[in-house]
Each structure stands twice: as C-alpha cells, then as structure tokens.
Amino acid sequence: MVTVLAVVIVNGCRPKTARNNQSTSEMAQMAQNDTTTYGICGEGTSMHHLELITDMGDTLHYTLLEEGPDSAVILGGLLCGDRLAVIGHKVDGESYANRVINLTTLQGKWISIDKQFEILEGGIVKSSVKAEQNPWTEWRVYNGQLLLNRDTFAIDNLGADSLYLENKEGIFAYHRLQ
C-alpha cells in the first residue's frame, strides 16, 4: 500500500508538461491579437451612448447605433457597474460599438438537455454533469466570440434567463438555473 501511495505522490509532483506551456504561450498570443476592449459600464451610459471604464483606467465613449449595417448588438444589457467586453470601430475619430457583451450577465449557472455548467469570474467553468467526456473548464471572450476551452461560439442571444450559442455544429440553447 505504501508503494502505491509513493507512486501517486511522485506523479503528482511532476513539472508542467510542454502541452501546458504551449497552452500558456497560445493564450498570450491570443491576448495580443484580441480586438476586444474590457471594462466596467460607466454612469454616463445611455440609450445611444456607452461609457466604458477600461481595465487600464481609461474612460472610453462609444456611440450605439440602432439602425443600419453598423447597428450595435448589445448582449446581456447595459447596467452601470457590470463588466463588459466591447468590440468597436472608429469613423472620423468617433468610436462606435459593434458588439457589446455583458460579462456579468454571462456568468452564472446554465443548463440544456445534455449540459449543465457554471461560468465563473476569472475564466473558470465548472461542469455539473459527471459523465461528460470533455467538460468545459475555462472561458474567455476573444474578438467578440465566446471560447469555452477550445470550442468557439458566436453568442446569438444573452438574456437574464437565456443563452444561445452557435458554431459550425448548430445552435445550442441554455437557460439559467437559479
């Protein structure tokens, strides 16, 4: 019995593998290429204007267009103090939001027919289905898309009680657990 425990302890103390190091360097590369701006929804936000206090402490102002090809897609609503991910563009020096994802609304427990998971602050995902073969363990927003481990999804809808994710395999609907 002591021999078995020694093997477990030795295996548990091995250094990180090259695969783990590659994952870390891939994440660093992705962060450099991410066009998303992250921050907190400011008090100056209104129906057609978004005030974003960035993670760097800057205050940015975005115009939110309602109509036309440049209309802003707001996912999860805009509430002062919520954490947001904003993808935008500039025209003649003025910033326009293309897509705004409320990360505070995204966090929480979600369930579908075959999945049950919780999106937590800090990029952590907890799976509640023990039999699942490849449970999601981490998340992030990258260029306006949701990455769950290595799976990439477009967020089609994000509401107080619903989440619709889409990828090449189809559309996946989830509802919030309380």
PDB file of C-alpha atoms in Angstrom, residues 1-105:
ATOM      1  CA  MET A   1       0.000   0.000   0.000  1.00  0.00           C
ATOM      2  CA  VAL A   2       2.841   2.417   0.772  1.00  0.00           C
ATOM      3  CA  THR A   3       4.376   1.793  -2.666  1.00  0.00           C
ATOM      4  CA  VAL A   4       1.138   2.745  -4.422  1.00  0.00           C
ATOM      5  CA  LEU A   5       0.908   5.973  -2.448  1.00  0.00           C
ATOM      6  CA  ALA A   6       4.507   6.851  -3.271  1.00  0.00           C
ATOM      7  CA  VAL A   7       3.802   6.475  -6.983  1.00  0.00           C
ATOM      8  CA  VAL A   8       0.777   8.756  -6.724  1.00  0.00           C
ATOM      9  CA  ILE A   9       2.742  11.388  -4.813  1.00  0.00           C
ATOM     10  CA  VAL A  10       5.671  11.289  -7.268  1.00  0.00           C
ATOM     11  CA  ASN A  11       3.357  11.572 -10.270  1.00  0.00           C
ATOM     12  CA  GLY A  12       1.537  14.481  -8.644  1.00  0.00           C
ATOM     13  CA  CYS A  13       4.788  16.448  -8.262  1.00  0.00           C
ATOM     14  CA  ARG A  14       5.979  16.278 -11.871  1.00  0.00           C
ATOM     15  CA  PRO A  15       6.670  19.609 -13.578  1.00  0.00           C
ATOM     16  CA  LYS A  16       4.253  21.026 -16.120  1.00  0.00           C
ATOM     17  CA  THR A  17       4.363  19.331 -19.498  1.00  0.00           C
ATOM     18  CA  ALA A  18       5.191  21.025 -22.776  1.00  0.00           C
ATOM     19  CA  ARG A  19       1.494  20.858 -23.648  1.00  0.00           C
ATOM     20  CA  ASN A  20       0.637  23.048 -20.640  1.00  0.00           C
ATOM     21  CA  ASN A  21       3.412  25.503 -21.544  1.00  0.00           C
ATOM     22  CA  GLN A  22       2.205  25.626 -25.145  1.00  0.00           C
ATOM     23  CA  SER A  23      -1.292  26.384 -23.928  1.00  0.00           C
ATOM     24  CA  THR A  24       0.056  29.292 -21.878  1.00  0.00           C
ATOM     25  CA  SER A  25       2.009  30.722 -24.825  1.00  0.00           C
ATOM     26  CA  GLU A  26      -1.028  30.310 -27.107  1.00  0.00           C
ATOM     27  CA  MET A  27      -3.117  32.248 -24.587  1.00  0.00           C
ATOM     28  CA  ALA A  28      -0.516  35.052 -24.505  1.00  0.00           C
ATOM     29  CA  GLN A  29      -0.520  35.215 -28.322  1.00  0.00           C
ATOM     30  CA  MET A  30      -4.326  35.315 -28.376  1.00  0.00           C
ATOM     31  CA  ALA A  31      -4.382  38.179 -25.868  1.00  0.00           C
ATOM     32  CA  GLN A  32      -2.153  40.225 -28.189  1.00  0.00           C
ATOM     33  CA  ASN A  33      -4.480  39.646 -31.160  1.00  0.00           C
ATOM     34  CA  ASP A  34      -7.741  40.293 -29.269  1.00  0.00           C
ATOM     35  CA  THR A  35      -9.511  43.428 -30.532  1.00  0.00           C
ATOM     36  CA  THR A  36     -11.912  43.402 -27.590  1.00  0.00           C
ATOM     37  CA  THR A  37     -11.832  46.195 -25.006  1.00  0.00           C
ATOM     38  CA  TYR A  38     -12.729  45.145 -21.459  1.00  0.00           C
ATOM     39  CA  GLY A  39     -14.018  47.290 -18.653  1.00  0.00           C
ATOM     40  CA  ILE A  40     -16.902  48.434 -16.473  1.00  0.00           C
ATOM     41  CA  CYS A  41     -20.090  50.091 -17.720  1.00  0.00           C
ATOM     42  CA  GLY A  42     -19.941  53.710 -16.549  1.00  0.00           C
ATOM     43  CA  GLU A  43     -22.641  56.003 -15.155  1.00  0.00           C
ATOM     44  CA  GLY A  44     -22.604  58.060 -18.367  1.00  0.00           C
ATOM     45  CA  THR A  45     -24.153  55.192 -20.346  1.00  0.00           C
ATOM     46  CA  SER A  46     -27.483  55.933 -22.004  1.00  0.00           C
ATOM     47  CA  MET A  47     -29.667  54.604 -24.808  1.00  0.00           C
ATOM     48  CA  HIS A  48     -27.299  55.696 -27.609  1.00  0.00           C
ATOM     49  CA  HIS A  49     -24.060  56.129 -25.695  1.00  0.00           C
ATOM     50  CA  LEU A  50     -21.766  53.728 -23.834  1.00  0.00           C
ATOM     51  CA  GLU A  51     -19.263  54.913 -21.284  1.00  0.00           C
ATOM     52  CA  LEU A  52     -16.647  52.231 -20.619  1.00  0.00           C
ATOM     53  CA  ILE A  53     -14.065  52.489 -17.849  1.00  0.00           C
ATOM     54  CA  THR A  54     -11.379  50.171 -19.200  1.00  0.00           C
ATOM     55  CA  ASP A  55      -9.244  47.765 -17.207  1.00  0.00           C
ATOM     56  CA  MET A  56      -6.373  50.236 -17.769  1.00  0.00           C
ATOM     57  CA  GLY A  57      -8.383  53.021 -16.083  1.00  0.00           C
ATOM     58  CA  ASP A  58      -9.198  54.988 -19.251  1.00  0.00           C
ATOM     59  CA  THR A  59     -12.728  56.199 -19.943  1.00  0.00           C
ATOM     60  CA  LEU A  60     -13.894  55.472 -23.485  1.00  0.00           C
ATOM     61  CA  HIS A  61     -17.095  56.654 -25.139  1.00  0.00           C
ATOM     62  CA  TYR A  62     -18.904  54.635 -27.816  1.00  0.00           C
ATOM     63  CA  THR A  63     -21.907  55.589 -29.924  1.00  0.00           C
ATOM     64  CA  LEU A  64     -24.579  52.881 -30.041  1.00  0.00           C
ATOM     65  CA  LEU A  65     -26.384  52.938 -33.392  1.00  0.00           C
ATOM     66  CA  GLU A  66     -29.847  51.358 -33.518  1.00  0.00           C
ATOM     67  CA  GLU A  67     -30.309  51.007 -37.275  1.00  0.00           C
ATOM     68  CA  GLY A  68     -28.306  50.243 -40.363  1.00  0.00           C
ATOM     69  CA  PRO A  69     -25.379  47.984 -41.125  1.00  0.00           C
ATOM     70  CA  ASP A  70     -23.308  49.440 -38.263  1.00  0.00           C
ATOM     71  CA  SER A  71     -26.001  48.990 -35.614  1.00  0.00           C
ATOM     72  CA  ALA A  72     -24.700  47.833 -32.233  1.00  0.00           C
ATOM     73  CA  VAL A  73     -25.521  44.363 -30.953  1.00  0.00           C
ATOM     74  CA  ILE A  74     -25.997  44.518 -27.172  1.00  0.00           C
ATOM     75  CA  LEU A  75     -25.917  41.099 -25.489  1.00  0.00           C
ATOM     76  CA  GLY A  76     -26.954  40.906 -21.836  1.00  0.00           C
ATOM     77  CA  GLY A  77     -27.987  44.531 -21.408  1.00  0.00           C
ATOM     78  CA  LEU A  78     -26.166  47.594 -20.104  1.00  0.00           C
ATOM     79  CA  LEU A  79     -26.163  48.151 -16.365  1.00  0.00           C
ATOM     80  CA  CYS A  80     -23.848  50.560 -14.603  1.00  0.00           C
ATOM     81  CA  GLY A  81     -21.110  48.639 -12.800  1.00  0.00           C
ATOM     82  CA  ASP A  82     -21.367  45.486 -14.940  1.00  0.00           C
ATOM     83  CA  ARG A  83     -18.254  44.109 -16.607  1.00  0.00           C
ATOM     84  CA  LEU A  84     -18.374  44.408 -20.421  1.00  0.00           C
ATOM     85  CA  ALA A  85     -16.486  43.234 -23.490  1.00  0.00           C
ATOM     86  CA  VAL A  86     -16.746  45.736 -26.364  1.00  0.00           C
ATOM     87  CA  ILE A  87     -15.816  45.289 -29.998  1.00  0.00           C
ATOM     88  CA  GLY A  88     -15.931  48.546 -31.911  1.00  0.00           C
ATOM     89  CA  HIS A  89     -14.535  50.651 -34.702  1.00  0.00           C
ATOM     90  CA  LYS A  90     -13.689  54.310 -35.353  1.00  0.00           C
ATOM     91  CA  VAL A  91     -15.015  56.616 -38.049  1.00  0.00           C
ATOM     92  CA  ASP A  92     -13.633  60.166 -38.279  1.00  0.00           C
ATOM     93  CA  GLY A  93     -12.249  59.904 -34.757  1.00  0.00           C
ATOM     94  CA  GLU A  94     -15.552  58.797 -33.195  1.00  0.00           C
ATOM     95  CA  SER A  95     -15.867  55.320 -31.638  1.00  0.00           C
ATOM     96  CA  TYR A  96     -18.834  53.094 -32.480  1.00  0.00           C
ATOM     97  CA  ALA A  97     -19.669  49.848 -30.707  1.00  0.00           C
ATOM     98  CA  ASN A  98     -20.316  46.872 -32.995  1.00  0.00           C
ATOM     99  CA  ARG A  99     -20.896  44.283 -30.288  1.00  0.00           C
ATOM    100  CA  VAL A 100     -21.198  44.612 -26.525  1.00  0.00           C
ATOM    101  CA  ILE A 101     -21.219  41.509 -24.324  1.00  0.00           C
ATOM    102  CA  ASN A 102     -22.234  41.888 -20.697  1.00  0.00           C
ATOM    103  CA  LEU A 103     -19.836  39.510 -18.939  1.00  0.00           C
ATOM    104  CA  THR A 104     -21.671  39.917 -15.635  1.00  0.00           C
ATOM    105  CA  THR A 105     -24.869  38.617 -17.262  1.00  0.00           C
TER     106      THR A 105
END
